[in-house]
Coordinates of C-alpha atoms in Angstrom, one line a residue:
Chain A
M54 CA -12.5 -18.1 5.7
I55 CA -14.5 -15.9 8.1
N56 CA -16.2 -19.2 9.3
K57 CA -12.7 -20.8 9.7
L58 CA -11.5 -17.7 11.7
I59 CA -14.5 -17.9 14.0
N60 CA -14.1 -21.7 14.5
K61 CA -10.4 -21.2 15.3
I62 CA -11.3 -18.5 17.8
K63 CA -13.8 -20.8 19.5
K64 CA -11.3 -23.6 19.6
T65 CA -8.4 -21.6 21.0
N66 CA -10.7 -19.5 23.1
A67 CA -8.5 -16.6 22.1
P68 CA -10.0 -13.8 20.0
I69 CA -6.5 -12.5 19.4
V70 CA -4.1 -12.1 16.5
V71 CA -0.3 -11.7 16.8
G72 CA 1.2 -9.0 14.7
L73 CA 4.4 -10.3 13.1
D74 CA 6.0 -6.8 12.6
P75 CA 9.6 -7.5 13.2
M76 CA 11.9 -4.5 13.5
L77 CA 15.5 -5.5 13.2
S78 CA 16.0 -4.0 16.7
Y79 CA 13.6 -6.6 18.1
V80 CA 15.7 -9.5 16.8
P81 CA 18.1 -10.7 19.5
E82 CA 21.7 -10.2 18.8
H83 CA 22.6 -13.9 18.6
I84 CA 20.2 -14.3 15.7
Q85 CA 21.4 -11.1 13.9
R86 CA 25.0 -12.2 14.4
K87 CA 24.3 -15.6 12.8
S88 CA 22.5 -14.2 9.8
F89 CA 25.1 -11.5 9.2
Q90 CA 27.8 -14.1 9.4
E91 CA 26.1 -16.1 6.7
Y92 CA 24.9 -13.3 4.5
G93 CA 26.8 -10.2 5.6
E94 CA 25.2 -6.9 6.7
T95 CA 23.0 -7.0 3.6
L96 CA 19.3 -6.9 2.8
E97 CA 19.6 -10.7 2.6
G98 CA 21.2 -10.9 6.0
A99 CA 18.5 -8.7 7.6
A100 CA 15.7 -10.7 5.9
D101 CA 17.2 -13.9 7.1
A102 CA 17.4 -12.5 10.7
I103 CA 13.7 -11.5 10.8
W104 CA 12.7 -14.8 9.2
Q105 CA 14.6 -16.9 11.8
F106 CA 13.1 -14.6 14.5
N107 CA 9.6 -15.1 13.2
K108 CA 10.0 -18.8 12.8
E109 CA 11.1 -19.4 16.4
I110 CA 8.1 -17.3 17.7
I111 CA 5.6 -19.0 15.5
D112 CA 6.9 -22.4 16.6
K113 CA 6.3 -21.4 20.2
I114 CA 2.9 -19.8 19.9
Y115 CA 1.0 -21.3 17.0
D116 CA -1.0 -23.7 19.2
L117 CA -2.4 -20.9 21.3
I118 CA -3.8 -18.5 18.7
P119 CA -6.1 -18.5 15.7
A120 CA -4.3 -16.0 13.5
V121 CA -1.3 -13.9 12.7
K122 CA -1.0 -10.5 11.1
P123 CA 2.3 -9.9 9.4
Q124 CA 2.8 -6.1 8.6
I125 CA 4.3 -6.1 5.1
A126 CA 6.0 -2.7 5.6
M127 CA 8.4 -4.3 8.0
Y128 CA 9.5 -6.7 5.3
E129 CA 9.2 -4.3 2.3
Q130 CA 11.8 -2.0 3.9
F131 CA 14.3 -4.7 3.1
G132 CA 13.3 -4.7 -0.5
I133 CA 12.9 -8.0 -2.5
E134 CA 14.8 -10.0 0.1
G135 CA 12.5 -8.7 2.8
L136 CA 9.4 -9.6 0.8
K137 CA 10.8 -13.1 0.4
A138 CA 10.9 -13.3 4.2
Y139 CA 7.3 -12.0 4.2
Q140 CA 6.2 -14.8 1.8
K141 CA 8.1 -17.4 3.8
T142 CA 6.4 -16.2 6.9
V143 CA 2.9 -16.3 5.3
N144 CA 3.6 -19.8 3.9
Y145 CA 5.0 -21.1 7.2
C146 CA 2.0 -19.8 9.2
K147 CA -0.4 -21.5 6.8
E148 CA 1.5 -24.7 7.2
K149 CA 0.8 -24.4 10.9
D150 CA -2.8 -23.9 10.1
L151 CA -2.8 -20.3 11.3
I152 CA -5.0 -17.8 9.5
V153 CA -2.9 -15.1 7.9
I154 CA -4.1 -11.5 7.8
G155 CA -1.8 -9.6 5.5
D156 CA -1.6 -6.1 6.9
I157 CA -0.9 -4.4 3.6
K158 CA -3.3 -1.4 3.7
R159 CA -3.4 -1.3 0.0
G160 CA -6.0 0.6 -1.9
D161 CA -6.3 2.0 -5.4
I162 CA -8.8 2.0 -8.2
G163 CA -10.2 -0.4 -10.8
S164 CA -7.7 -2.7 -12.4
T165 CA -5.0 -1.5 -10.0
S166 CA -7.0 -2.6 -6.9
E167 CA -7.8 -5.7 -8.8
A168 CA -4.1 -6.4 -9.3
Y169 CA -3.4 -6.0 -5.5
A170 CA -6.4 -8.3 -4.7
I171 CA -5.2 -10.9 -7.2
G172 CA -1.6 -10.8 -6.0
H173 CA -2.5 -11.1 -2.3
L174 CA -5.7 -13.1 -2.2
G175 CA -6.4 -14.5 -5.6
K176 CA -4.7 -16.0 -8.6
V177 CA -3.2 -14.2 -11.6
Q178 CA -3.8 -15.5 -15.1
I179 CA -0.5 -16.2 -16.9
G180 CA -1.1 -17.7 -20.4
S181 CA -3.2 -20.8 -19.7
K182 CA -2.4 -21.0 -16.0
K183 CA -3.7 -19.4 -12.9
I184 CA -1.1 -18.8 -10.2
S185 CA -1.2 -17.5 -6.6
A186 CA 1.5 -15.1 -5.5
F187 CA 1.4 -14.0 -1.8
N188 CA -1.8 -15.9 -1.0
E189 CA -2.8 -14.5 2.4
D190 CA -6.3 -15.3 3.8
F191 CA -7.4 -11.8 4.6
V192 CA -5.8 -8.4 3.9
T193 CA -6.3 -4.9 5.2
V194 CA -7.5 -2.2 2.8
N195 CA -7.6 1.6 2.8
P196 CA -11.1 3.0 1.8
Y197 CA -10.1 6.6 0.9
L198 CA -10.8 6.0 -2.8
G199 CA -14.3 4.8 -2.3
T200 CA -16.3 1.9 -3.7
D201 CA -14.1 1.7 -6.9
G202 CA -11.2 0.9 -4.8
I203 CA -13.0 -1.7 -2.6
K204 CA -15.1 -3.6 -5.1
P205 CA -12.3 -5.4 -7.0
F206 CA -11.1 -6.7 -3.6
V207 CA -14.6 -7.9 -2.7
D208 CA -15.0 -9.6 -6.0
V209 CA -11.7 -11.5 -5.6
C210 CA -12.7 -12.4 -2.0
K211 CA -16.0 -13.9 -3.2
E212 CA -14.3 -16.0 -5.7
E213 CA -11.6 -17.2 -3.3
K214 CA -13.8 -17.3 -0.1
K215 CA -11.4 -14.9 1.5
G216 CA -11.9 -11.6 3.4
L217 CA -10.9 -8.0 4.1
F218 CA -10.5 -5.7 7.0
I219 CA -11.2 -2.2 5.8
L220 CA -9.7 0.8 7.7
V221 CA -12.5 2.6 9.5
K222 CA -11.1 4.2 12.6
T223 CA -7.4 3.7 13.1
S224 CA -5.6 3.6 16.5
N225 CA -3.1 6.4 16.0
P226 CA -3.4 9.8 17.8
S227 CA -3.9 11.8 14.6
S228 CA -6.5 9.4 13.1
G229 CA -9.1 12.0 13.9
E230 CA -7.7 14.6 11.5
F231 CA -9.8 13.3 8.7
Q232 CA -11.7 10.3 10.1
D233 CA -13.4 12.3 12.8
R234 CA -14.5 15.2 10.6
L235 CA -18.2 15.8 11.1
V236 CA -20.2 15.3 7.9
D237 CA -23.8 16.4 8.4
G238 CA -23.2 16.2 12.1
R239 CA -21.7 12.7 12.1
P240 CA -18.1 11.7 12.0
L241 CA -16.7 10.5 8.7
Y242 CA -15.7 7.1 10.2
E243 CA -19.5 6.4 10.7
Y244 CA -20.0 6.8 6.9
V245 CA -17.1 4.6 6.2
G246 CA -18.6 2.1 8.7
E247 CA -21.9 2.2 6.9
K248 CA -20.2 1.5 3.6
V249 CA -18.3 -1.4 5.1
A250 CA -21.6 -2.9 6.3
K251 CA -23.0 -2.4 2.8
W252 CA -20.0 -3.8 1.0
G253 CA -20.2 -6.9 3.3
E254 CA -23.8 -7.7 2.7
G255 CA -23.2 -9.6 -0.5
H256 CA -20.4 -11.7 1.0
M257 CA -21.7 -13.3 4.2
G258 CA -20.4 -16.2 6.2
D259 CA -22.6 -18.0 8.7
S260 CA -22.8 -15.3 11.3
Y261 CA -20.4 -12.6 10.1
S262 CA -19.5 -11.1 6.8
Y263 CA -16.2 -11.8 5.0
I264 CA -15.8 -8.0 4.9
G265 CA -14.6 -6.7 8.2
A266 CA -13.3 -3.5 9.6
V267 CA -10.3 -2.1 11.4
V268 CA -11.2 -0.1 14.6
G269 CA -8.4 0.9 16.9
A270 CA -8.4 -0.2 20.6
T271 CA -7.5 3.3 21.6
Y272 CA -11.0 4.7 20.9
P273 CA -13.4 2.4 22.9
E274 CA -16.4 4.7 22.7
I275 CA -16.1 4.8 19.0
G276 CA -15.7 1.1 18.8
K277 CA -19.1 0.8 20.7
E278 CA -20.8 3.0 18.1
L279 CA -19.2 1.2 15.2
R280 CA -20.2 -2.2 16.5
K281 CA -23.8 -1.1 16.1
I282 CA -23.3 0.5 12.7
M283 CA -21.6 -2.6 11.3
P284 CA -23.4 -5.5 13.2
K285 CA -22.1 -8.1 10.8
A286 CA -18.6 -6.9 10.3
F287 CA -15.8 -8.7 12.2
I288 CA -13.6 -6.0 13.8
L289 CA -9.8 -6.2 13.7
V290 CA -8.6 -4.2 16.7
P291 CA -5.1 -2.8 16.6
G292 CA -3.6 -0.6 19.4
Y293 CA -3.8 -3.1 22.3
G294 CA -0.8 -3.2 24.6
A295 CA 2.1 -1.1 23.4
Q296 CA -0.3 1.5 22.0
G297 CA -2.3 1.8 25.2
G298 CA -5.5 -0.3 24.7
K299 CA -6.5 -2.7 27.5
G300 CA -8.8 -5.7 27.5
A301 CA -11.4 -3.9 29.6
D302 CA -11.7 -1.2 27.0
L303 CA -12.6 -3.6 24.3
V304 CA -15.7 -5.5 25.5
H305 CA -18.1 -3.4 23.4
Y306 CA -16.2 -4.5 20.2
F307 CA -17.5 -8.0 20.9
D308 CA -21.0 -9.5 20.6
D309 CA -22.7 -11.4 23.5
N310 CA -21.0 -14.6 22.6
G311 CA -17.5 -13.1 22.9
L312 CA -17.2 -13.1 19.1
G313 CA -17.2 -10.3 16.4
A314 CA -13.7 -9.0 17.2
I315 CA -10.1 -10.0 17.1
V316 CA -7.5 -8.0 19.0
N317 CA -4.0 -7.6 17.7
S318 CA -0.8 -7.2 19.6
S319 CA 2.5 -6.9 17.8
R320 CA 5.4 -5.5 19.8
G321 CA 3.8 -6.6 23.1
I322 CA 4.2 -10.2 22.0
I323 CA 7.1 -10.5 19.6
A324 CA 9.4 -8.2 21.6
A325 CA 8.0 -9.3 25.0
Y326 CA 11.5 -10.3 26.2
K327 CA 12.5 -6.6 26.2
Q328 CA 9.8 -5.8 28.7
E329 CA 10.5 -5.9 32.4
T330 CA 7.8 -8.4 33.1
Y331 CA 9.4 -10.9 30.8
S332 CA 13.0 -9.9 31.0
H333 CA 13.8 -13.0 33.2
F334 CA 13.5 -15.1 30.0
G335 CA 16.5 -13.5 28.6
A336 CA 17.2 -12.7 24.9
E337 CA 18.1 -16.4 24.2
N338 CA 14.6 -17.4 25.2
F339 CA 12.8 -14.6 23.5
A340 CA 10.2 -16.9 22.0
D341 CA 9.3 -18.3 25.4
A342 CA 8.7 -14.8 26.6
S343 CA 6.4 -14.3 23.6
R344 CA 4.4 -17.4 24.5
Q345 CA 4.0 -16.1 28.1
A346 CA 2.9 -12.8 26.8
V347 CA 0.3 -14.5 24.6
I348 CA -1.1 -16.4 27.6
H349 CA -1.3 -13.2 29.6
M350 CA -3.1 -11.4 26.7
I351 CA -5.6 -14.2 26.3
K352 CA -6.3 -14.1 30.0
D353 CA -6.7 -10.2 30.0
I354 CA -9.2 -10.4 27.3
S355 CA -11.1 -13.4 28.6
N356 CA -11.4 -11.8 32.0
A357 CA -12.7 -8.6 30.5
L358 CA -15.3 -10.6 28.4
D359 CA -16.3 -12.7 31.4
R360 CA -17.0 -9.7 33.5
C361 CA -19.6 -8.5 31.1
Chain B
M14 CA 14.5 16.2 -6.5
I15 CA 11.5 18.7 -7.0
N16 CA 14.0 21.1 -8.5
K17 CA 15.4 18.4 -10.8
L18 CA 11.8 17.5 -11.8
I19 CA 11.1 21.1 -12.7
N20 CA 14.4 21.4 -14.6
K21 CA 13.6 18.3 -16.6
I22 CA 10.1 19.5 -17.4
K23 CA 11.6 22.8 -18.7
K24 CA 14.2 20.9 -20.7
T25 CA 11.8 18.5 -22.3
N26 CA 9.0 21.0 -22.5
A27 CA 6.8 18.2 -21.4
P28 CA 4.9 18.4 -18.1
I29 CA 4.0 14.7 -18.4
V30 CA 4.8 11.5 -16.8
V31 CA 4.3 8.0 -18.4
G32 CA 2.6 5.5 -16.2
L33 CA 4.4 2.1 -16.5
D34 CA 1.5 0.0 -15.4
P35 CA 1.8 -3.1 -17.6
M36 CA -1.0 -5.5 -17.7
L37 CA 0.0 -8.8 -19.2
S38 CA -2.7 -8.2 -21.8
Y39 CA -0.9 -5.1 -23.0
V40 CA 2.2 -7.0 -23.7
P41 CA 2.4 -8.1 -27.4
E42 CA 2.2 -11.8 -28.0
H43 CA 5.6 -12.1 -29.5
I44 CA 7.1 -10.9 -26.2
Q45 CA 4.9 -13.1 -24.1
R46 CA 5.8 -16.1 -26.2
K47 CA 9.5 -15.5 -25.9
S48 CA 9.3 -15.1 -22.1
F49 CA 7.1 -18.1 -21.7
Q50 CA 9.4 -20.2 -23.8
E51 CA 12.3 -19.2 -21.6
Y52 CA 10.6 -19.4 -18.2
G53 CA 7.3 -21.2 -18.7
E54 CA 3.8 -19.8 -17.9
T55 CA 5.1 -18.9 -14.5
L56 CA 5.3 -15.8 -12.3
E57 CA 8.9 -15.5 -13.6
G58 CA 7.8 -15.7 -17.2
A59 CA 5.1 -13.0 -16.7
A60 CA 7.6 -10.8 -14.9
D61 CA 10.1 -11.2 -17.7
A62 CA 7.4 -10.3 -20.3
I63 CA 6.5 -7.1 -18.5
W64 CA 10.1 -6.2 -18.0
Q65 CA 11.0 -6.7 -21.7
F66 CA 7.9 -4.7 -22.6
N67 CA 8.8 -1.8 -20.3
K68 CA 12.4 -1.8 -21.5
E69 CA 11.5 -1.4 -25.1
I70 CA 9.1 1.4 -24.3
I71 CA 11.6 3.2 -22.1
D72 CA 14.3 3.0 -24.8
K73 CA 11.9 4.6 -27.3
I74 CA 10.6 7.4 -25.1
Y75 CA 13.1 8.4 -22.4
D76 CA 14.5 11.4 -24.3
L77 CA 11.0 13.0 -24.6
I78 CA 9.9 12.9 -21.0
P79 CA 11.0 14.0 -17.6
A80 CA 9.5 11.2 -15.5
V81 CA 7.9 7.8 -15.3
K82 CA 5.4 6.5 -12.8
P83 CA 5.5 2.7 -12.4
Q84 CA 2.3 1.4 -10.6
I85 CA 3.6 -1.2 -8.2
A86 CA 0.3 -3.1 -8.0
M87 CA 0.8 -4.3 -11.6
Y88 CA 4.1 -5.9 -10.5
E89 CA 3.0 -7.0 -7.1
Q90 CA 0.3 -9.2 -8.6
F91 CA 3.1 -11.4 -9.9
G92 CA 4.6 -11.7 -6.3
I93 CA 8.3 -11.6 -5.7
E94 CA 9.2 -12.1 -9.4
G95 CA 6.9 -9.2 -10.3
L96 CA 8.5 -7.0 -7.7
K97 CA 11.9 -7.8 -9.1
A98 CA 10.7 -6.5 -12.5
Y99 CA 9.5 -3.4 -10.7
Q100 CA 12.9 -2.9 -9.2
K101 CA 14.6 -3.5 -12.6
T102 CA 12.3 -1.0 -14.2
V103 CA 13.0 1.6 -11.5
N104 CA 16.8 1.1 -11.8
Y105 CA 16.7 1.2 -15.6
C106 CA 14.7 4.4 -15.7
K107 CA 17.2 6.0 -13.3
E108 CA 20.0 4.9 -15.5
K109 CA 18.3 6.8 -18.3
D110 CA 18.1 9.8 -16.0
L111 CA 14.3 9.7 -15.7
I112 CA 12.7 10.7 -12.5
V113 CA 10.9 7.8 -11.0
I114 CA 7.6 8.3 -9.1
G115 CA 6.7 5.1 -7.4
D116 CA 2.9 4.8 -7.5
I117 CA 2.7 2.8 -4.3
K118 CA -0.1 4.6 -2.4
R119 CA 1.2 3.3 0.9
G120 CA 0.2 4.8 4.2
D121 CA 0.3 3.5 7.7
I122 CA 1.4 4.9 11.1
G123 CA 4.5 5.7 13.0
S124 CA 7.3 3.1 12.6
T125 CA 5.3 1.3 9.9
S126 CA 5.0 4.4 7.7
E127 CA 8.7 4.9 8.4
A128 CA 9.5 1.4 7.2
Y129 CA 7.7 2.1 3.9
A130 CA 9.4 5.5 3.6
I131 CA 12.8 3.9 4.2
G132 CA 12.2 1.0 1.9
H133 CA 11.1 3.1 -1.0
L134 CA 12.9 6.4 -0.6
G135 CA 15.6 6.0 2.1
K136 CA 18.1 3.7 3.4
V137 CA 17.6 0.9 6.0
Q138 CA 20.1 0.4 8.8
I139 CA 21.5 -3.1 8.8
G140 CA 24.2 -3.6 11.4
S141 CA 26.8 -1.0 10.6
K142 CA 25.5 -0.4 7.1
K143 CA 22.8 1.8 5.5
I144 CA 21.3 0.2 2.4
S145 CA 18.7 1.4 -0.2
A146 CA 16.0 -1.1 -1.3
F147 CA 13.6 0.2 -4.0
N148 CA 15.0 3.7 -4.1
E149 CA 12.4 5.7 -6.1
D150 CA 12.6 9.5 -6.3
F151 CA 9.0 10.2 -5.3
V152 CA 6.2 8.0 -4.0
T153 CA 2.5 8.4 -3.8
V154 CA 1.0 8.2 -0.3
N155 CA -2.5 7.8 1.2
P156 CA -3.5 10.4 3.8
Y157 CA -6.5 8.6 5.5
L158 CA -4.5 8.0 8.7
G159 CA -3.5 11.7 9.2
T160 CA -0.3 13.4 10.1
D161 CA 1.1 10.3 12.0
G162 CA 1.0 8.5 8.7
I163 CA 2.6 11.3 6.6
K164 CA 5.3 12.7 8.9
P165 CA 7.6 9.7 8.7
F166 CA 7.5 9.9 4.9
V167 CA 8.3 13.7 5.1
D168 CA 11.2 13.1 7.5
V169 CA 12.8 10.6 5.1
C170 CA 12.2 12.9 2.2
K171 CA 14.0 15.7 4.0
E172 CA 17.0 13.5 4.7
E173 CA 17.1 12.2 1.1
K174 CA 15.9 15.3 -0.7
K175 CA 13.1 13.3 -2.2
G176 CA 9.4 13.9 -2.5
L177 CA 5.8 12.7 -2.1
F178 CA 2.5 13.1 -4.0
I179 CA -0.3 12.7 -1.4
L180 CA -3.7 11.6 -2.6
V181 CA -6.1 14.6 -2.3
K182 CA -8.8 14.1 -4.9
T183 CA -8.5 10.9 -7.0
S184 CA -9.6 10.5 -10.6
N185 CA -12.1 7.6 -10.1
P186 CA -15.9 8.0 -10.3
S187 CA -16.5 7.0 -6.7
S188 CA -13.7 9.2 -5.3
G189 CA -16.4 11.6 -4.0
E190 CA -17.9 9.0 -1.6
F191 CA -15.6 10.2 1.2
Q192 CA -13.4 12.8 -0.4
D193 CA -16.3 15.1 -1.4
R194 CA -18.1 14.9 2.0
L195 CA -18.9 18.3 3.3
V196 CA -17.2 19.2 6.5
D197 CA -18.4 22.5 7.9
G198 CA -19.7 23.3 4.4
R199 CA -16.4 22.4 2.6
P200 CA -15.5 19.2 1.0
L201 CA -13.0 16.9 2.8
Y202 CA -10.5 17.1 0.0
E203 CA -10.0 20.8 0.7
Y204 CA -9.0 19.9 4.3
V205 CA -6.6 17.3 3.0
G206 CA -5.3 19.9 0.5
E207 CA -4.7 22.3 3.4
K208 CA -2.8 19.7 5.3
V209 CA -0.7 18.9 2.2
A210 CA 0.2 22.6 2.0
K211 CA 1.1 22.6 5.6
W212 CA 3.1 19.4 5.5
G213 CA 5.0 20.8 2.6
E214 CA 6.0 24.1 4.2
G215 CA 9.0 22.6 6.0
H216 CA 10.4 21.0 2.9
M217 CA 10.6 23.5 0.1
G218 CA 12.5 23.4 -3.2
D219 CA 13.2 26.6 -5.0
S220 CA 9.7 27.3 -6.2
Y221 CA 7.7 24.3 -5.2
S222 CA 7.6 22.0 -2.2
Y223 CA 8.9 18.5 -2.2
I224 CA 5.5 17.5 -0.9
G225 CA 3.0 17.4 -3.7
A226 CA -0.5 16.2 -4.3
V227 CA -2.5 13.9 -6.5
V228 CA -5.6 15.5 -8.1
G229 CA -7.4 13.7 -10.8
A230 CA -7.8 15.1 -14.3
T231 CA -11.4 14.1 -14.3
Y232 CA -12.4 16.9 -11.9
P233 CA -11.1 20.1 -13.4
E234 CA -13.1 22.5 -11.3
I235 CA -11.8 20.9 -8.2
G236 CA -8.3 21.1 -9.6
K237 CA -8.7 24.8 -9.9
E238 CA -9.8 25.2 -6.3
L239 CA -7.0 22.9 -5.0
R240 CA -4.4 24.8 -7.0
K241 CA -5.3 27.9 -4.9
I242 CA -5.4 26.0 -1.6
M243 CA -2.0 24.4 -2.2
P244 CA -0.1 27.1 -4.1
K245 CA 3.3 25.5 -3.5
A246 CA 2.4 21.8 -4.0
F247 CA 3.3 20.3 -7.4
I248 CA 0.2 18.4 -8.6
L249 CA 0.4 14.9 -10.1
V250 CA -2.6 14.5 -12.4
P251 CA -3.9 11.0 -13.2
G252 CA -6.9 10.3 -15.3
Y253 CA -5.8 11.9 -18.6
G254 CA -6.5 10.0 -21.7
A255 CA -8.0 6.6 -21.1
Q256 CA -9.9 7.9 -18.0
G257 CA -11.4 10.8 -20.0
G258 CA -9.3 13.9 -19.0
K259 CA -8.2 16.2 -21.8
G260 CA -5.4 18.8 -22.0
A261 CA -7.8 21.7 -22.2
D262 CA -9.4 20.6 -18.9
L263 CA -6.1 20.9 -17.1
V264 CA -4.9 24.4 -17.6
H265 CA -5.9 25.5 -14.1
Y266 CA -3.7 22.8 -12.5
F267 CA -0.7 24.8 -13.8
D268 CA 0.8 28.1 -12.9
D269 CA 1.4 31.0 -15.3
N270 CA 4.7 29.6 -16.3
G271 CA 3.2 26.3 -17.3
L272 CA 4.6 24.6 -14.2
G273 CA 3.1 23.2 -11.0
A274 CA 1.6 20.1 -12.5
I275 CA 2.6 16.9 -14.2
V276 CA 0.0 14.9 -16.1
N277 CA 0.1 11.1 -16.2
S278 CA -0.9 8.8 -18.9
S279 CA -0.5 5.1 -18.6
R280 CA -2.6 2.9 -20.9
G281 CA -2.9 5.7 -23.4
I282 CA 0.9 5.5 -24.0
I283 CA 2.1 2.0 -23.2
A284 CA -0.8 0.3 -24.9
A285 CA -1.1 2.9 -27.7
Y286 CA -0.6 0.3 -30.4
K287 CA -4.0 -1.2 -29.4
Q288 CA -5.8 2.1 -30.3
E289 CA -7.1 2.7 -33.7
T290 CA -5.1 5.9 -34.1
Y291 CA -1.8 4.0 -33.7
S292 CA -2.8 0.5 -35.0
H293 CA -0.8 1.0 -38.2
F294 CA 2.4 0.6 -36.1
G295 CA 1.4 -3.0 -35.5
A296 CA 2.1 -5.1 -32.4
E297 CA 5.8 -5.6 -33.4
N298 CA 6.4 -1.9 -33.3
F299 CA 4.4 -1.2 -30.1
A300 CA 7.1 1.0 -28.7
D301 CA 7.1 3.3 -31.7
A302 CA 3.4 3.7 -31.2
S303 CA 4.1 4.7 -27.6
R304 CA 6.6 7.3 -28.8
Q305 CA 4.0 8.7 -31.2
A306 CA 1.4 8.8 -28.4
V307 CA 3.8 10.7 -26.2
I308 CA 4.4 13.3 -28.9
H309 CA 0.7 13.7 -29.3
M310 CA 0.1 14.1 -25.6
I311 CA 2.9 16.7 -25.2
K312 CA 1.3 18.6 -28.1
D313 CA -2.2 18.4 -26.6
I314 CA -1.0 19.8 -23.3
S315 CA 1.3 22.4 -24.8
N316 CA -1.5 23.6 -27.0
A317 CA -3.9 23.9 -24.1
L318 CA -1.3 25.8 -22.0
D319 CA -0.4 28.1 -25.0
R320 CA -4.1 29.1 -25.4
C321 CA -4.2 30.5 -21.9

């Protein structure tokens, strides 16, 4: 799957991933109205609205990008109905041959981590059958519980030829509270980065490992260091756009071939029509605004990489 | 909700919580067979089997205990159908007036953490309505992303009078990889513990904060230290029983009144019938074995606390 991701990045010339993190407030009123008319102001109605919103965006951008990253929390807040919309979104993106990175940030220990890994990446044994549940291609994982929490995910990834992005340095302002703490004079995220490199050694694709890392766009100097510490880990980079990261900040996350990283934008793409730059599209054409925002983002990052 | 938890602990005289973490392999064959006959060897069939298994156990133990802790991963591995069984379990336990600690170990940032908090503890705004989705009483949360990840949970807890248990020191063997790293000569978990104490200051119940901590039973010396660092944080203690923790190890997690901690056992209770001690109950009477195991666990912990 990491080879497929890299091939798709080369083909689209777009090392980017679109975060499908729909807040109900991003969904234009005409879509909300229709869903509420059909299902009422219910969990089902909300789930239908975000699914219709997603579908229209996916239809307008799938040819430009290699991957999407649905954030499961945005669906989980609507309970079972929301999670059905998550699953529909995952399935639909896979039909469009997009790689799906489930942003689930799960992490537990032993058989519990295994259950998450099986449910999201693998197949669960039921009687004599093996059945997939959510079936994403990659998921994000939280490392706080150490190797016990990660190994079951890696084992399932090996079996299924799927991958992980493990949180190393997150993009948020308070990420430093624990992640930057100095351990023997070096920040904790470097230790986590070393572990990611080690966990990934046993599950290599052609040029990068199936086991990648999350490093926020908002800390470019740290990204540069971590790139060296984890030379074979593909880096998923959140924090571009709405959170403040720019293409020019991100060049050191990439290798000399413009590979090794994939930059995420969520709100900046899916709610583009709410920005002044794209407001001329209007709420009716929100998905066209998203397409334009994707094109701009690809250009921003390509320009930054070309300048190197 | 923390006051209610404490009252229920006093009333039952049982500072314990039963982990409803059903593996399909724990579910006796006669239940699996019935569910598979009705729904086939499908996700729905598996979800029905674990729900029937849970229900029978809950019916047999609810009068003895203050709280349950369903581990969402064990349901999530069966996808949407599994999560429906999770929701049914949560609702059924609440009908039985049990306090429900959703072991979800979520954690993200900003609006994403807020979405998890709303979906599990609060109400989501849909048009003019506010609707609950999973509606647990407490959830477990991962602190790796710092205050940005925790504050949205605390805010929802304040509004709903609900609570959290934040991972501080987990029970697994490799928990030390990052959690024990020395920062200025002190282990990282102490810093996390200090933050938990701080996060909890603004959301106090009568004697303990609504914001508690997870500290594994397998590290009793660390539990003793953390009890001092977080004097007002209720401690949720996993790792008792199957993972090796004993009642006698846990006395320092409690205060002088035998409060301040709640000890979890999962496999040791719900799969008790598979242990030699309880094998005479037989698979047909698995829930009676669970009841007996609960009684033994309460006695083990009471004895340990009495000896202090």
